[in-house]
CSV table of C-alpha atoms in Angstrom, one decimal:
chain,number,residue,atom,x,y,z
A,16,MET,CA,17.1,18.2,-27.4
A,17,GLN,CA,15.3,15.3,-28.1
A,18,GLU,CA,12.0,14.7,-26.5
A,19,LEU,CA,11.4,11.6,-24.8
A,20,PRO,CA,8.9,9.2,-26.2
A,21,ARG,CA,5.1,9.4,-24.6
A,22,VAL,CA,1.7,8.0,-25.1
A,23,THR,CA,-1.5,10.2,-25.4
A,24,GLY,CA,-5.0,8.8,-25.0
A,25,GLY,CA,-8.5,9.7,-26.1
A,26,ASN,CA,-9.6,12.0,-28.5
A,27,MET,CA,-10.1,14.8,-25.8
A,28,ALA,CA,-8.6,18.0,-26.0
A,29,ASN,CA,-7.8,18.6,-22.3
A,30,GLN,CA,-5.7,15.1,-21.0
A,31,THR,CA,-2.4,14.5,-19.6
A,32,GLU,CA,0.8,13.1,-21.7
A,33,VAL,CA,1.9,10.0,-19.6
A,34,TYR,CA,5.8,9.7,-21.0
A,35,PHE,CA,7.5,6.4,-21.4
A,36,SER,CA,10.0,7.1,-18.6
A,37,GLU,CA,6.5,7.4,-16.4
A,38,GLN,CA,5.4,4.3,-17.3
A,39,VAL,CA,8.7,2.4,-16.7
A,40,ILE,CA,9.1,3.9,-13.2
A,41,VAL,CA,5.4,3.5,-12.1
A,42,LEU,CA,5.7,-0.2,-13.1
A,43,PHE,CA,8.8,-0.9,-11.3
A,44,SER,CA,7.1,0.8,-7.9
A,45,CYS,CA,4.1,-1.6,-8.4
A,46,ALA,CA,6.3,-4.8,-8.7
A,47,LEU,CA,8.1,-3.9,-5.4
A,48,SER,CA,4.4,-3.2,-4.1
A,49,PHE,CA,3.2,-6.5,-5.4
A,50,LEU,CA,6.7,-8.4,-4.4
A,51,GLY,CA,5.8,-6.7,-0.5
A,52,SER,CA,2.9,-7.4,-0.3
A,53,SER,CA,3.2,-10.8,-1.7
A,54,LEU,CA,6.3,-11.7,1.3
A,55,ILE,CA,3.4,-10.4,3.9
A,56,ILE,CA,1.0,-12.9,3.4
A,57,ILE,CA,3.7,-15.2,2.8
A,58,THR,CA,5.7,-15.1,5.7
A,59,TYR,CA,1.7,-14.8,7.6
A,60,ILE,CA,1.4,-18.2,6.0
A,61,VAL,CA,5.0,-19.9,6.9
A,62,TRP,CA,5.3,-19.3,10.2
A,63,SER,CA,2.1,-20.0,12.5
A,64,ASP,CA,3.7,-18.5,15.6
A,65,LEU,CA,3.9,-14.9,13.9
A,66,ARG,CA,-0.1,-15.1,12.7
A,67,THR,CA,-1.1,-12.3,15.6
A,68,THR,CA,-4.1,-10.1,15.1
A,69,PRO,CA,-2.7,-7.2,13.9
A,70,ARG,CA,-0.5,-8.7,11.4
A,71,LYS,CA,-3.5,-10.8,10.2
A,72,LEU,CA,-5.0,-7.5,9.4
A,73,LEU,CA,-1.7,-6.0,7.7
A,74,VAL,CA,-2.5,-9.4,5.5
A,75,TRP,CA,-5.3,-7.9,4.6
A,76,LEU,CA,-4.4,-4.5,3.8
A,77,SER,CA,-1.5,-6.4,2.0
A,78,VAL,CA,-4.4,-8.3,-0.3
A,79,SER,CA,-5.9,-5.2,-1.0
A,80,ASP,CA,-2.8,-3.3,-1.5
A,81,TRP,CA,-1.4,-6.9,-3.8
A,82,LEU,CA,-4.5,-5.8,-6.3
A,83,SER,CA,-4.1,-2.5,-6.5
A,84,ALA,CA,-0.9,-2.9,-7.8
A,85,VAL,CA,-2.0,-6.0,-10.3
A,86,SER,CA,-4.5,-3.4,-11.4
A,87,TYR,CA,-2.5,-0.2,-11.8
A,88,ALA,CA,0.6,-2.1,-13.6
A,89,TYR,CA,-2.0,-3.3,-16.2
A,90,GLY,CA,-2.8,-0.1,-16.4
A,91,ILE,CA,-0.3,1.8,-16.9
A,92,GLY,CA,1.4,-0.7,-18.5
A,93,LYS,CA,-1.2,-0.4,-21.2
A,94,ILE,CA,-2.5,3.2,-21.1
A,95,PHE,CA,-5.8,3.1,-22.4
A,96,HIS,CA,-7.8,5.2,-24.9
A,97,THR,CA,-11.0,4.3,-24.7
A,98,ASP,CA,-13.3,3.0,-22.1
A,99,SER,CA,-12.8,-0.3,-23.6
A,100,VAL,CA,-13.8,-3.3,-21.5
A,101,ASP,CA,-11.1,-4.2,-19.7
A,102,CYS,CA,-10.7,-0.4,-19.0
A,103,VAL,CA,-13.9,-0.7,-17.0
A,104,VAL,CA,-12.7,-3.6,-15.7
A,105,GLN,CA,-9.7,-2.1,-14.2
A,106,GLY,CA,-10.7,0.5,-12.8
A,107,ALA,CA,-13.6,-1.2,-11.3
A,108,ILE,CA,-10.5,-3.4,-9.4
A,109,SER,CA,-8.3,-0.7,-9.1
A,110,THR,CA,-10.9,1.6,-7.5
A,111,PHE,CA,-12.5,-1.2,-4.8
A,112,ALA,CA,-9.3,-2.4,-4.2
A,113,ASN,CA,-7.3,1.1,-3.4
A,114,THR,CA,-10.8,2.6,-1.2
A,115,SER,CA,-10.1,-0.7,0.7
A,116,SER,CA,-6.5,-0.3,0.8
A,117,PHE,CA,-7.9,3.0,2.8
A,118,PHE,CA,-10.2,1.3,5.2
A,119,TRP,CA,-8.0,-1.4,6.0
A,120,THR,CA,-5.0,0.9,7.3
A,121,VAL,CA,-7.2,2.9,9.6
A,122,ALA,CA,-8.6,0.1,11.4
A,123,ILE,CA,-4.9,-1.2,12.1
A,124,ALA,CA,-5.5,1.9,14.0
A,125,VAL,CA,-8.4,1.5,15.6
A,126,TYR,CA,-7.3,-2.0,16.5
A,127,LEU,CA,-4.0,-0.7,18.2
A,128,TYR,CA,-5.6,2.3,20.0
A,129,VAL,CA,-8.6,0.3,21.1
A,130,PHE,CA,-5.6,-3.1,21.9
A,131,ILE,CA,-2.6,-0.2,23.7
A,132,VAL,CA,-4.5,3.3,24.4
A,133,ARG,CA,-7.8,1.4,25.7
A,134,SER,CA,-6.5,-1.6,27.2
A,135,ASN,CA,-8.9,-4.0,25.9
A,136,LYS,CA,-7.9,-7.0,23.4
A,137,ARG,CA,-11.7,-8.4,24.0
A,138,ALA,CA,-12.8,-4.9,22.6
A,139,ALA,CA,-10.2,-4.9,19.9
A,140,ASP,CA,-10.7,-8.4,18.8
A,141,SER,CA,-14.5,-8.1,18.4
A,142,LEU,CA,-13.8,-5.6,16.0
A,143,VAL,CA,-12.3,-7.4,13.3
A,144,LEU,CA,-15.8,-8.9,12.2
A,145,TYR,CA,-16.8,-5.1,11.3
A,146,PHE,CA,-13.5,-4.0,10.1
A,147,HIS,CA,-14.2,-6.8,7.5
A,148,VAL,CA,-17.9,-5.8,6.5
A,149,ILE,CA,-16.8,-2.2,6.3
A,150,SER,CA,-13.5,-2.5,4.4
A,151,TRP,CA,-15.0,-4.7,2.1
A,152,GLY,CA,-18.7,-4.1,1.8
A,153,VAL,CA,-18.5,-0.4,1.6
A,154,PRO,CA,-15.8,-0.2,-1.5
A,155,LEU,CA,-17.8,-3.0,-3.1
A,156,ALA,CA,-21.3,-1.0,-2.9
A,157,ILE,CA,-19.4,1.9,-4.4
A,158,THR,CA,-17.8,0.3,-7.0
A,159,VAL,CA,-21.1,-1.9,-7.9
A,160,ALA,CA,-23.2,1.7,-7.7
A,161,ALA,CA,-20.5,3.4,-10.0
A,162,LEU,CA,-20.2,0.6,-12.4
A,163,CYS,CA,-24.4,0.5,-12.6
A,164,MET,CA,-24.2,4.4,-13.2
A,165,ASN,CA,-21.9,4.5,-16.2
A,166,LYS,CA,-19.4,6.0,-14.1
A,167,ILE,CA,-16.0,4.4,-14.0
A,168,GLY,CA,-14.2,4.0,-18.0
A,169,TYR,CA,-11.4,6.8,-19.2
A,170,ASP,CA,-10.4,9.8,-17.3
A,171,ALA,CA,-7.9,11.0,-20.1
A,172,SER,CA,-5.3,10.5,-17.0
A,173,GLU,CA,-6.3,13.3,-15.3
A,174,VAL,CA,-6.5,12.2,-11.6
A,175,SER,CA,-4.7,9.2,-12.7
A,176,VAL,CA,-1.3,8.0,-14.4
A,177,GLY,CA,-2.4,5.3,-17.6
A,178,TRP,CA,-5.1,3.7,-15.7
A,179,CYS,CA,-9.1,4.0,-15.7
A,180,TRP,CA,-11.1,5.3,-12.9
A,181,VAL,CA,-14.0,7.8,-12.9
A,182,LYS,CA,-14.9,9.0,-16.3
A,183,ILE,CA,-13.5,12.4,-17.3
A,184,GLN,CA,-16.3,13.3,-19.4
A,185,ALA,CA,-19.1,12.5,-16.7
A,186,PRO,CA,-20.6,15.7,-15.6
A,187,ASP,CA,-20.5,14.5,-12.4
A,188,HIS,CA,-16.9,13.1,-11.9
A,189,ILE,CA,-15.6,15.3,-9.3
A,190,MET,CA,-18.9,14.0,-6.6
A,191,TRP,CA,-18.2,10.7,-7.8
A,192,MET,CA,-14.2,10.8,-7.4
A,193,LEU,CA,-14.6,12.0,-4.1
A,194,LEU,CA,-17.1,9.1,-3.0
A,195,THR,CA,-14.6,6.5,-5.2
A,196,GLY,CA,-11.5,7.7,-3.3
A,197,LYS,CA,-11.1,11.3,-2.4
A,198,ILE,CA,-13.1,11.3,0.5
A,199,TRP,CA,-11.7,8.5,2.5
A,200,GLU,CA,-8.4,9.5,1.7
A,201,PHE,CA,-8.6,13.1,3.5
A,202,LEU,CA,-10.6,10.8,6.6
A,203,ALA,CA,-7.4,9.0,6.3
A,204,TYR,CA,-5.3,11.9,6.0
A,205,VAL,CA,-7.3,13.3,9.8
A,206,THR,CA,-7.4,9.9,11.4
A,207,LEU,CA,-4.4,8.1,11.2
A,208,PRO,CA,-2.3,11.0,12.6
A,209,VAL,CA,-4.9,11.1,16.0
A,210,LEU,CA,-4.7,7.8,17.0
A,211,TYR,CA,-0.9,7.7,16.3
A,212,ILE,CA,-0.3,10.2,18.6
A,213,LEU,CA,-2.5,9.1,20.9
A,214,ILE,CA,-1.0,5.6,21.0
A,215,LYS,CA,2.5,7.4,21.5
A,216,ARG,CA,1.8,9.1,23.7
A,217,HIS,CA,0.3,6.3,25.6
A,218,ILE,CA,2.9,4.6,25.4
A,219,HIS,CA,4.9,7.3,26.6
A,220,VAL,CA,3.0,8.1,29.4
A,221,ALA,CA,3.4,4.2,30.3
A,222,HIS,CA,7.2,3.8,30.4
A,223,ALA,CA,7.4,7.6,32.3
A,224,ALA,CA,5.6,5.6,34.9
A,225,LEU,CA,6.9,2.6,35.2
A,226,SER,CA,10.7,3.9,35.0
A,227,GLU,CA,10.1,5.3,38.7
A,228,TYR,CA,10.3,2.0,39.8
A,229,ARG,CA,12.5,-0.1,37.3
A,230,PRO,CA,15.3,1.3,34.8
A,231,ILE,CA,13.1,-0.7,32.1
A,232,LEU,CA,15.3,0.6,29.2
A,233,ALA,CA,18.9,-0.5,30.8
A,234,ASN,CA,18.6,-3.2,28.4
A,235,ASN,CA,20.0,-2.9,24.9
A,236,SER,CA,18.0,-4.6,22.9
A,237,THR,CA,14.9,-3.5,24.9
A,238,ALA,CA,15.5,0.1,24.3
A,239,HIS,CA,16.4,-1.1,20.6
A,240,SER,CA,13.1,-2.6,20.2
A,241,SER,CA,11.2,0.3,21.7
A,242,SER,CA,12.9,3.0,19.3
A,243,MET,CA,12.1,0.8,16.5
A,244,ALA,CA,8.3,0.6,17.5
A,245,ASP,CA,7.9,4.1,18.3
A,246,MET,CA,10.0,4.9,15.1
A,247,LYS,CA,7.3,2.5,13.2
A,248,LEU,CA,4.5,4.5,15.2
A,249,THR,CA,5.3,7.8,14.0
A,250,LEU,CA,6.2,6.6,10.0
A,251,ILE,CA,3.5,4.9,9.8
A,252,PRO,CA,1.0,7.9,9.2
A,253,VAL,CA,3.9,9.8,7.7
A,254,ILE,CA,4.7,7.5,5.0
A,255,PHE,CA,0.9,7.2,4.2
A,256,ILE,CA,0.2,10.9,3.9
A,257,PHE,CA,3.5,11.2,1.8
A,258,LEU,CA,2.7,8.4,-0.8
A,259,ARG,CA,-1.0,9.6,-1.2
A,260,ILE,CA,-0.3,13.6,-0.9
A,261,TRP,CA,0.2,13.6,-4.8
A,262,SER,CA,-2.7,12.3,-5.9
A,263,THR,CA,-5.0,14.5,-3.9
A,264,VAL,CA,-2.5,17.6,-4.9
A,265,ARG,CA,-3.6,16.7,-8.5
A,266,PHE,CA,-7.2,15.9,-7.8
A,267,ILE,CA,-7.3,19.7,-5.9
A,268,LEU,CA,-5.8,21.3,-9.4
A,269,LEU,CA,-8.4,19.6,-11.4
A,270,MET,CA,-11.3,21.2,-9.7
A,271,ALA,CA,-9.3,24.4,-10.0
A,272,ASN,CA,-8.8,24.0,-13.3
A,273,SER,CA,-4.9,24.5,-13.4
A,274,THR,CA,-3.1,22.4,-15.8
A,275,ALA,CA,0.0,22.6,-13.5
A,276,ARG,CA,-1.9,18.9,-12.4
A,277,GLN,CA,-0.2,17.7,-15.9
A,278,HIS,CA,3.1,18.4,-14.9
A,279,PRO,CA,5.5,15.3,-15.3
A,280,VAL,CA,7.2,15.1,-11.9
A,281,LEU,CA,3.5,15.1,-9.9
A,282,VAL,CA,2.2,12.9,-12.3
A,283,THR,CA,5.0,10.8,-11.7
A,284,LEU,CA,5.3,11.3,-8.0
A,285,HIS,CA,1.5,10.3,-7.8
A,286,GLY,CA,2.0,7.0,-10.0
A,287,ILE,CA,4.7,6.4,-7.1
A,288,GLY,CA,2.9,7.2,-4.3
A,289,ASN,CA,-0.5,5.1,-5.9
A,290,THR,CA,1.5,1.8,-6.5
A,291,PHE,CA,4.1,1.8,-3.8
A,292,GLN,CA,2.3,1.3,-0.1
A,293,GLY,CA,2.4,-2.3,-0.7
A,294,ALA,CA,5.9,-2.4,-0.8
A,295,ALA,CA,6.8,0.6,2.2
A,296,ASN,CA,4.2,-1.6,4.1
A,297,CYS,CA,6.7,-4.6,3.7
A,298,ILE,CA,9.8,-2.7,4.7
A,299,MET,CA,8.3,-1.0,7.6
A,300,PHE,CA,6.9,-4.9,8.8
A,301,VAL,CA,9.5,-7.3,7.6
A,302,LEU,CA,12.5,-5.7,6.7
A,303,PHE,CA,12.2,-3.5,9.8
A,304,THR,CA,11.1,-6.5,11.9
A,305,GLN,CA,14.3,-7.9,13.5
A,306,PRO,CA,12.9,-11.6,14.1
A,307,ILE,CA,10.6,-11.9,10.4
A,308,ARG,CA,13.7,-10.3,9.4
A,309,MET,CA,15.8,-12.6,11.2
A,310,ARG,CA,14.0,-15.8,9.8
A,311,LEU,CA,14.3,-14.6,6.2
A,312,CYS,CA,17.7,-14.0,6.4
A,313,ASN,CA,17.9,-17.5,7.8
A,314,ALA,CA,16.1,-19.2,4.8
A,315,LEU,CA,18.2,-17.4,2.0
A,316,CYS,CA,21.1,-18.7,3.8
A,317,CYS,CA,19.8,-22.0,4.1
A,318,CYS,CA,18.7,-22.4,-0.1
A,319,CYS,CA,21.9,-21.1,-1.0
A,320,SER,CA,23.8,-23.7,1.0
A,321,LYS,CA,21.7,-26.4,0.1
A,322,CYS,CA,22.4,-24.8,-3.8
A,323,ARG,CA,26.1,-24.6,-3.2
A,324,SER,CA,26.2,-28.3,-2.1
A,325,ASN,CA,23.7,-30.0,-4.8
A,326,GLN,CA,26.0,-27.8,-7.3
A,327,GLY,CA,29.4,-29.7,-5.1
A,328,THR,CA,28.0,-32.9,-5.4
A,329,GLY,CA,27.0,-32.1,-8.8
A,330,GLU,CA,30.7,-31.5,-10.0
A,331,GLY,CA,31.9,-34.1,-7.5
A,332,ASP,CA,29.5,-36.4,-9.4
A,333,GLY,CA,30.8,-35.3,-13.1
A,334,THR,CA,34.5,-35.9,-12.1
A,335,GLY,CA,34.3,-39.6,-10.7
A,336,GLN,CA,32.1,-40.5,-14.0
A,337,ALA,CA,35.0,-39.2,-16.2
A,338,GLN,CA,37.6,-41.2,-13.9
A,339,THR,CA,35.4,-44.1,-14.6
A,340,GLU,CA,35.3,-43.6,-17.9
A,341,ARG,CA,38.9,-43.5,-18.3
């Protein structure tokens, strides 16, 4: 059986091989996340009536996911071998963007909790400024500190998939891996399910109370909207944990000094999980949101009809010109 082509990095004896097939899969995931994050941002810019505060927070999350997708794509496309300048730059950008994505994901959950459960829109809106300060400021401070202390660089793909992160040769690399991502990831694992469970519980209690006075689910469209919103509240933490858990597993295996972290399937799942968040958000909040989905379909139909009419006009002009020449 022919061995798959692979890329190895560095001169370290302990390193994870990144196969060419894994590169292709992760690059495709990066491309989907790039397109998904871009679509969320574009729809927000184009349609002004969609510019609600929750969707604005989603746009800032998409900016983080967009940066992550671009930086990860560069890393997996190149497969770094040493602590080069572009390795450090890529590692710094991905560290900042990835950590910021954690904060914005939790910020959206906090906003929805205050707005829905606490029924206080003014208090929820007042938190937006703090979200910006924390979600941009904390990741930036951590990244700058890691750069100043020379902790960002080549990690031999031990807890990455070709890209750079915390230098694996640093004696305190575990602490810096926690500080530049893993500790915030662990906190998100706990915070997101709790907040969304509380939100769902509040909505279900409110629906039950209202149903005593009027059958609010009698209308099919209302029932469909309610079930779709309920599904999203369930999927948000589930998808986040499912995508991120593979990098957490590899990190735990690294701390346990287990070679299982180098298994190709686990490496591939890690690569997809770290790069697919933007695409997952696009699926949930664009493709699974009926008003936006309908607008996109109408826009595509208009573009197709214009192209056909232009093509038909061009063909007609060509025919008329030919007859004139005859």
